[in-house]
């Protein structure tokens, strides 16, 4: 049974009671904290067991992009049926669960986690950059694993989430030049997901990317959060190994054509 969740506080409490440390739970909690259920471009659902009426998972929609928080007790067939008629452009979830969907391309990769602080040997300048400044750097550093969204969409979303405290954005400066950025794309009471790590090509091989990710991770760990990264399958393995991130799970994303 899948029911609409229109009470944000109750919805988040239900998810946390299932597994607040799950990275997909973190993503859904962060989205719900940022955008309440009464806004037209988001929806939230709780998945229940038909017999016991206990919660077993959660679903969130942001535009045509869906996030699934699934557990071993979730009825995957029911969720698959729901998603086939939901009008999704993309669906992301744990790769532990195989959805029965049609007409998609699938990408996947490891989910990494770190729960401990690491020392910071240098004393480099870290600050919060302007959103436009950060976007320009991310766009210049984009590669085959990441295509930045349109600036207008990026600005509105980031500005809103920064004001609601559901993400943070840090920049590392070389003199007066913004050299690298790192940001969380989701934060909850128990976890955070790091994304959009970028360094300008001319500043690479100076350790700036490593420094800013370690700095951001240390801040989050000090606050009692587990820090997750959804890494592309064949990208940046040595980078995150060096930062002592460990394998936690794997993610998959279904992309639907037209």
mmCIF file of C-alpha atoms in Angstrom:
data_model
loop_
_atom_site.group_PDB
_atom_site.id
_atom_site.type_symbol
_atom_site.label_atom_id
_atom_site.label_comp_id
_atom_site.label_asym_id
_atom_site.label_seq_id
_atom_site.Cartn_x
_atom_site.Cartn_y
_atom_site.Cartn_z
ATOM 1 C CA UNK A 1 0.000 0.000 0.000
ATOM 2 C CA UNK A 2 1.402 3.392 -1.026
ATOM 3 C CA UNK A 3 -0.184 6.464 0.556
ATOM 4 C CA UNK A 4 0.402 10.179 0.070
ATOM 5 C CA UNK A 5 2.352 11.835 2.893
ATOM 6 C CA UNK A 6 1.140 15.383 3.494
ATOM 7 C CA UNK A 7 2.513 15.877 7.011
ATOM 8 C CA UNK A 8 6.227 16.566 6.635
ATOM 9 C CA UNK A 9 7.131 16.090 10.297
ATOM 10 C CA UNK A 10 5.332 12.748 10.539
ATOM 11 C CA UNK A 11 6.787 11.603 7.198
ATOM 12 C CA UNK A 12 10.350 12.377 8.296
ATOM 13 C CA UNK A 13 9.823 10.725 11.685
ATOM 14 C CA UNK A 14 8.574 7.574 9.946
ATOM 15 C CA UNK A 15 11.631 7.437 7.673
ATOM 16 C CA UNK A 16 14.020 7.991 10.587
ATOM 17 C CA UNK A 17 12.359 5.172 12.525
ATOM 18 C CA UNK A 18 13.103 2.819 9.606
ATOM 19 C CA UNK A 19 16.708 3.859 8.936
ATOM 20 C CA UNK A 20 17.792 7.480 9.268
ATOM 21 C CA UNK A 21 21.328 6.556 8.199
ATOM 22 C CA UNK A 22 20.316 5.349 4.735
ATOM 23 C CA UNK A 23 21.585 7.805 2.064
ATOM 24 C CA UNK A 24 18.280 7.685 0.160
ATOM 25 C CA UNK A 25 16.422 8.373 3.394
ATOM 26 C CA UNK A 26 18.744 11.356 3.822
ATOM 27 C CA UNK A 27 17.916 12.607 0.319
ATOM 28 C CA UNK A 28 14.164 12.342 0.857
ATOM 29 C CA UNK A 29 14.278 13.926 4.323
ATOM 30 C CA UNK A 30 16.372 16.791 2.969
ATOM 31 C CA UNK A 31 13.989 17.355 0.056
ATOM 32 C CA UNK A 32 10.933 17.321 2.319
ATOM 33 C CA UNK A 33 12.592 19.765 4.725
ATOM 34 C CA UNK A 34 13.374 22.046 1.778
ATOM 35 C CA UNK A 35 10.073 21.789 -0.084
ATOM 36 C CA UNK A 36 6.854 21.076 1.799
ATOM 37 C CA UNK A 37 4.307 18.604 0.390
ATOM 38 C CA UNK A 38 1.830 21.314 -0.620
ATOM 39 C CA UNK A 39 4.078 22.683 -3.377
ATOM 40 C CA UNK A 40 3.019 21.555 -6.877
ATOM 41 C CA UNK A 41 6.378 20.215 -8.073
ATOM 42 C CA UNK A 42 6.991 17.775 -5.189
ATOM 43 C CA UNK A 43 5.137 14.780 -3.806
ATOM 44 C CA UNK A 44 5.889 12.316 -1.026
ATOM 45 C CA UNK A 45 4.537 8.851 -0.330
ATOM 46 C CA UNK A 46 4.955 6.276 2.430
ATOM 47 C CA UNK A 47 5.039 2.590 1.517
ATOM 48 C CA UNK A 48 3.154 0.333 3.941
ATOM 49 C CA UNK A 49 2.888 -3.414 4.396
ATOM 50 C CA UNK A 50 -0.673 -4.413 3.461
ATOM 51 C CA UNK A 51 -1.076 -6.888 6.316
ATOM 52 C CA UNK A 52 0.643 -5.203 9.264
ATOM 53 C CA UNK A 53 0.049 -1.606 8.107
ATOM 54 C CA UNK A 54 3.620 -0.753 9.150
ATOM 55 C CA UNK A 55 5.809 1.542 7.067
ATOM 56 C CA UNK A 56 8.422 -0.178 4.903
ATOM 57 C CA UNK A 57 9.779 2.593 2.659
ATOM 58 C CA UNK A 58 9.278 6.030 1.141
ATOM 59 C CA UNK A 59 9.081 7.733 -2.256
ATOM 60 C CA UNK A 60 9.723 11.351 -3.214
ATOM 61 C CA UNK A 61 9.092 13.237 -6.460
ATOM 62 C CA UNK A 62 10.906 16.415 -7.446
ATOM 63 C CA UNK A 63 9.566 17.433 -10.839
ATOM 64 C CA UNK A 64 9.910 14.236 -12.874
ATOM 65 C CA UNK A 65 12.820 12.876 -10.818
ATOM 66 C CA UNK A 66 12.047 10.282 -8.148
ATOM 67 C CA UNK A 67 13.986 9.068 -5.092
ATOM 68 C CA UNK A 68 13.155 5.703 -3.541
ATOM 69 C CA UNK A 69 14.037 4.697 0.015
ATOM 70 C CA UNK A 70 13.547 0.940 0.061
ATOM 71 C CA UNK A 71 14.058 -1.690 2.753
ATOM 72 C CA UNK A 72 14.085 -5.479 2.815
ATOM 73 C CA UNK A 73 10.416 -5.364 3.835
ATOM 74 C CA UNK A 74 9.305 -3.117 0.949
ATOM 75 C CA UNK A 75 7.030 -4.731 -1.628
ATOM 76 C CA UNK A 76 9.245 -4.130 -4.685
ATOM 77 C CA UNK A 77 6.570 -5.373 -7.104
ATOM 78 C CA UNK A 78 4.112 -2.797 -5.773
ATOM 79 C CA UNK A 79 6.705 -0.018 -5.991
ATOM 80 C CA UNK A 80 7.565 -1.091 -9.549
ATOM 81 C CA UNK A 81 3.894 -0.956 -10.560
ATOM 82 C CA UNK A 82 3.580 2.489 -8.991
ATOM 83 C CA UNK A 83 6.660 3.788 -10.789
ATOM 84 C CA UNK A 84 5.517 2.483 -14.183
ATOM 85 C CA UNK A 85 2.587 4.927 -14.144
ATOM 86 C CA UNK A 86 4.245 7.802 -12.245
ATOM 87 C CA UNK A 87 5.577 9.657 -15.302
ATOM 88 C CA UNK A 88 9.180 9.579 -14.127
ATOM 89 C CA UNK A 89 12.119 10.853 -16.159
ATOM 90 C CA UNK A 90 14.520 9.282 -13.661
ATOM 91 C CA UNK A 91 14.411 7.064 -10.574
ATOM 92 C CA UNK A 92 17.316 6.627 -8.150
ATOM 93 C CA UNK A 93 17.505 3.982 -5.426
ATOM 94 C CA UNK A 94 19.737 1.338 -3.889
ATOM 95 C CA UNK A 95 21.031 -1.148 -6.442
ATOM 96 C CA UNK A 96 20.224 -3.878 -3.920
ATOM 97 C CA UNK A 97 16.656 -3.784 -5.215
ATOM 98 C CA UNK A 98 15.780 -4.515 -8.843
ATOM 99 C CA UNK A 99 12.713 -2.674 -10.124
ATOM 100 C CA UNK A 100 10.529 -4.160 -12.857
ATOM 101 C CA UNK A 101 10.410 -1.189 -15.240
ATOM 102 C CA UNK A 102 10.413 -0.674 -19.009
ATOM 103 C CA UNK A 103 12.150 1.531 -21.577
ATOM 104 C CA UNK A 104 15.061 2.763 -19.497
ATOM 105 C CA UNK A 105 18.798 3.160 -19.530
ATOM 106 C CA UNK A 106 20.496 2.322 -16.252
ATOM 107 C CA UNK A 107 23.575 3.812 -14.624
ATOM 108 C CA UNK A 108 25.099 2.650 -11.373
ATOM 109 C CA UNK A 109 28.033 2.983 -9.041
ATOM 110 C CA UNK A 110 29.203 2.596 -5.448
ATOM 111 C CA UNK A 111 27.921 4.528 -2.460
ATOM 112 C CA UNK A 112 30.776 5.483 -0.146
ATOM 113 C CA UNK A 113 30.641 6.573 3.483
ATOM 114 C CA UNK A 114 32.929 8.210 6.025
ATOM 115 C CA UNK A 115 32.192 8.647 9.719
ATOM 116 C CA UNK A 116 35.575 9.788 11.033
ATOM 117 C CA UNK A 117 37.581 13.001 10.925
ATOM 118 C CA UNK A 118 40.945 13.183 9.169
ATOM 119 C CA UNK A 119 43.666 15.698 9.948
ATOM 120 C CA UNK A 120 44.034 18.814 7.793
ATOM 121 C CA UNK A 121 47.709 19.547 7.237
ATOM 122 C CA UNK A 122 47.395 22.805 5.305
ATOM 123 C CA UNK A 123 45.712 26.058 6.187
ATOM 124 C CA UNK A 124 44.055 27.030 2.935
ATOM 125 C CA UNK A 125 41.373 29.665 2.552
ATOM 126 C CA UNK A 126 37.865 28.196 2.586
ATOM 127 C CA UNK A 127 34.782 30.392 2.229
ATOM 128 C CA UNK A 128 31.231 30.305 0.883
ATOM 129 C CA UNK A 129 31.357 31.464 -2.747
ATOM 130 C CA UNK A 130 28.619 33.267 -4.619
ATOM 131 C CA UNK A 131 26.271 30.783 -6.284
ATOM 132 C CA UNK A 132 27.009 32.171 -9.756
ATOM 133 C CA UNK A 133 30.749 31.940 -9.105
ATOM 134 C CA UNK A 134 30.413 28.320 -7.983
ATOM 135 C CA UNK A 135 28.234 27.429 -10.970
ATOM 136 C CA UNK A 136 30.728 28.871 -13.436
ATOM 137 C CA UNK A 137 33.504 26.768 -11.899
ATOM 138 C CA UNK A 138 31.368 23.611 -11.918
ATOM 139 C CA UNK A 139 30.446 24.204 -15.568
ATOM 140 C CA UNK A 140 34.095 24.668 -16.571
ATOM 141 C CA UNK A 141 35.123 21.498 -14.747
ATOM 142 C CA UNK A 142 32.245 19.339 -16.059
ATOM 143 C CA UNK A 143 33.119 15.962 -17.558
ATOM 144 C CA UNK A 144 31.340 12.914 -18.975
ATOM 145 C CA UNK A 145 30.200 11.908 -15.504
ATOM 146 C CA UNK A 146 28.432 15.176 -14.703
ATOM 147 C CA UNK A 147 26.441 17.639 -16.806
ATOM 148 C CA UNK A 148 25.474 20.775 -14.877
ATOM 149 C CA UNK A 149 21.832 21.888 -14.917
ATOM 150 C CA UNK A 150 20.736 25.212 -16.365
ATOM 151 C CA UNK A 151 22.002 28.125 -14.279
ATOM 152 C CA UNK A 152 18.519 29.442 -13.464
ATOM 153 C CA UNK A 153 17.397 26.069 -12.076
ATOM 154 C CA UNK A 154 20.675 25.638 -10.186
ATOM 155 C CA UNK A 155 20.493 29.116 -8.642
ATOM 156 C CA UNK A 156 16.887 28.891 -7.474
ATOM 157 C CA UNK A 157 17.351 25.434 -5.933
ATOM 158 C CA UNK A 158 20.693 26.129 -4.247
ATOM 159 C CA UNK A 159 19.622 29.513 -2.910
ATOM 160 C CA UNK A 160 16.451 28.008 -1.439
ATOM 161 C CA UNK A 161 18.235 25.053 0.173
ATOM 162 C CA UNK A 162 21.001 27.217 1.619
ATOM 163 C CA UNK A 163 18.367 29.364 3.307
ATOM 164 C CA UNK A 164 16.650 26.263 4.703
ATOM 165 C CA UNK A 165 19.905 24.718 5.939
ATOM 166 C CA UNK A 166 19.498 21.518 3.921
ATOM 167 C CA UNK A 167 22.771 21.864 2.031
ATOM 168 C CA UNK A 168 26.001 23.836 2.177
ATOM 169 C CA UNK A 169 28.434 25.157 -0.389
ATOM 170 C CA UNK A 170 32.161 25.703 0.177
ATOM 171 C CA UNK A 171 34.857 27.159 -2.037
ATOM 172 C CA UNK A 172 38.647 26.989 -1.833
ATOM 173 C CA UNK A 173 40.550 30.067 -2.993
ATOM 174 C CA UNK A 174 44.001 30.381 -4.527
ATOM 175 C CA UNK A 175 44.710 34.043 -3.896
ATOM 176 C CA UNK A 176 41.551 35.792 -5.102
ATOM 177 C CA UNK A 177 40.625 33.000 -7.516
ATOM 178 C CA UNK A 178 38.021 30.372 -6.705
ATOM 179 C CA UNK A 179 39.929 27.156 -7.411
ATOM 180 C CA UNK A 180 37.648 24.370 -6.146
ATOM 181 C CA UNK A 181 34.165 23.837 -4.767
ATOM 182 C CA UNK A 182 32.383 21.101 -2.848
ATOM 183 C CA UNK A 183 28.791 20.968 -1.731
ATOM 184 C CA UNK A 184 26.298 18.745 -0.027
ATOM 185 C CA UNK A 185 23.273 17.932 -2.145
ATOM 186 C CA UNK A 186 21.297 16.667 0.854
ATOM 187 C CA UNK A 187 21.487 16.892 4.633
ATOM 188 C CA UNK A 188 19.430 15.357 7.407
ATOM 189 C CA UNK A 189 19.929 15.091 11.146
ATOM 190 C CA UNK A 190 21.951 11.903 10.777
ATOM 191 C CA UNK A 191 23.515 12.057 7.328
ATOM 192 C CA UNK A 192 24.725 14.140 4.412
ATOM 193 C CA UNK A 193 25.395 13.440 0.741
ATOM 194 C CA UNK A 194 28.321 15.218 -0.929
ATOM 195 C CA UNK A 195 28.066 16.059 -4.626
ATOM 196 C CA UNK A 196 29.314 18.473 -7.301
ATOM 197 C CA UNK A 197 32.972 18.405 -6.269
ATOM 198 C CA UNK A 198 34.945 20.367 -8.859
ATOM 199 C CA UNK A 199 38.361 21.950 -9.365
ATOM 200 C CA UNK A 200 39.398 24.230 -12.215
ATOM 201 C CA UNK A 201 41.799 22.441 -14.586
ATOM 202 C CA UNK A 202 44.571 25.004 -14.066
ATOM 203 C CA UNK A 203 44.529 24.359 -10.303
ATOM 204 C CA UNK A 204 44.538 20.569 -10.445
ATOM 205 C CA UNK A 205 47.317 18.429 -8.983
ATOM 206 C CA UNK A 206 47.699 20.829 -6.050
ATOM 207 C CA UNK A 207 45.579 18.808 -3.639
ATOM 208 C CA UNK A 208 42.792 21.396 -3.591
ATOM 209 C CA UNK A 209 39.998 18.916 -4.334
ATOM 210 C CA UNK A 210 41.206 16.576 -1.614
ATOM 211 C CA UNK A 211 41.535 19.421 0.868
ATOM 212 C CA UNK A 212 38.059 20.882 0.353
ATOM 213 C CA UNK A 213 36.274 17.512 0.428
ATOM 214 C CA UNK A 214 38.144 16.531 3.592
ATOM 215 C CA UNK A 215 37.364 19.911 5.169
ATOM 216 C CA UNK A 216 33.651 19.630 4.379
ATOM 217 C CA UNK A 217 33.526 16.006 5.538
ATOM 218 C CA UNK A 218 35.234 16.881 8.823
ATOM 219 C CA UNK A 219 32.648 19.600 9.495
ATOM 220 C CA UNK A 220 29.787 17.169 8.896
ATOM 221 C CA UNK A 221 31.355 14.374 10.970
ATOM 222 C CA UNK A 222 31.894 16.788 13.874
ATOM 223 C CA UNK A 223 28.157 17.500 13.709
ATOM 224 C CA UNK A 224 27.443 13.781 14.135
ATOM 225 C CA UNK A 225 26.576 12.982 10.528
ATOM 226 C CA UNK A 226 27.574 10.053 8.350
ATOM 227 C CA UNK A 227 28.872 11.438 5.047
ATOM 228 C CA UNK A 228 27.958 9.708 1.789
ATOM 229 C CA UNK A 229 29.194 10.003 -1.781
ATOM 230 C CA UNK A 230 27.449 8.514 -4.823
ATOM 231 C CA UNK A 231 30.473 7.827 -7.019
ATOM 232 C CA UNK A 232 30.282 7.110 -10.740
ATOM 233 C CA UNK A 233 31.192 3.510 -11.488
ATOM 234 C CA UNK A 234 34.593 4.152 -13.059
ATOM 235 C CA UNK A 235 35.448 7.577 -11.651
ATOM 236 C CA UNK A 236 37.568 8.979 -8.822
ATOM 237 C CA UNK A 237 38.216 5.715 -6.986
ATOM 238 C CA UNK A 238 41.747 6.653 -5.881
ATOM 239 C CA UNK A 239 40.552 10.140 -4.873
ATOM 240 C CA UNK A 240 37.978 8.838 -2.389
ATOM 241 C CA UNK A 241 40.165 5.936 -1.265
ATOM 242 C CA UNK A 242 42.764 8.522 -0.270
ATOM 243 C CA UNK A 243 40.096 10.362 1.722
ATOM 244 C CA UNK A 244 39.273 7.126 3.614
ATOM 245 C CA UNK A 245 35.751 6.734 2.291
ATOM 246 C CA UNK A 246 34.569 3.125 2.518
ATOM 247 C CA UNK A 247 32.091 1.179 0.416
ATOM 248 C CA UNK A 248 28.595 1.262 1.932
ATOM 249 C CA UNK A 249 26.201 0.164 -0.807
ATOM 250 C CA UNK A 250 25.654 0.766 -4.502
ATOM 251 C CA UNK A 251 23.218 3.081 -6.265
ATOM 252 C CA UNK A 252 21.373 2.749 -9.536
ATOM 253 C CA UNK A 253 19.476 5.301 -11.580
ATOM 254 C CA UNK A 254 16.883 4.493 -14.215
ATOM 255 C CA UNK A 255 16.670 7.052 -17.040
ATOM 256 C CA UNK A 256 13.557 6.882 -19.181
ATOM 257 C CA UNK A 257 13.531 7.840 -22.842
ATOM 258 C CA UNK A 258 11.308 10.622 -24.137
#
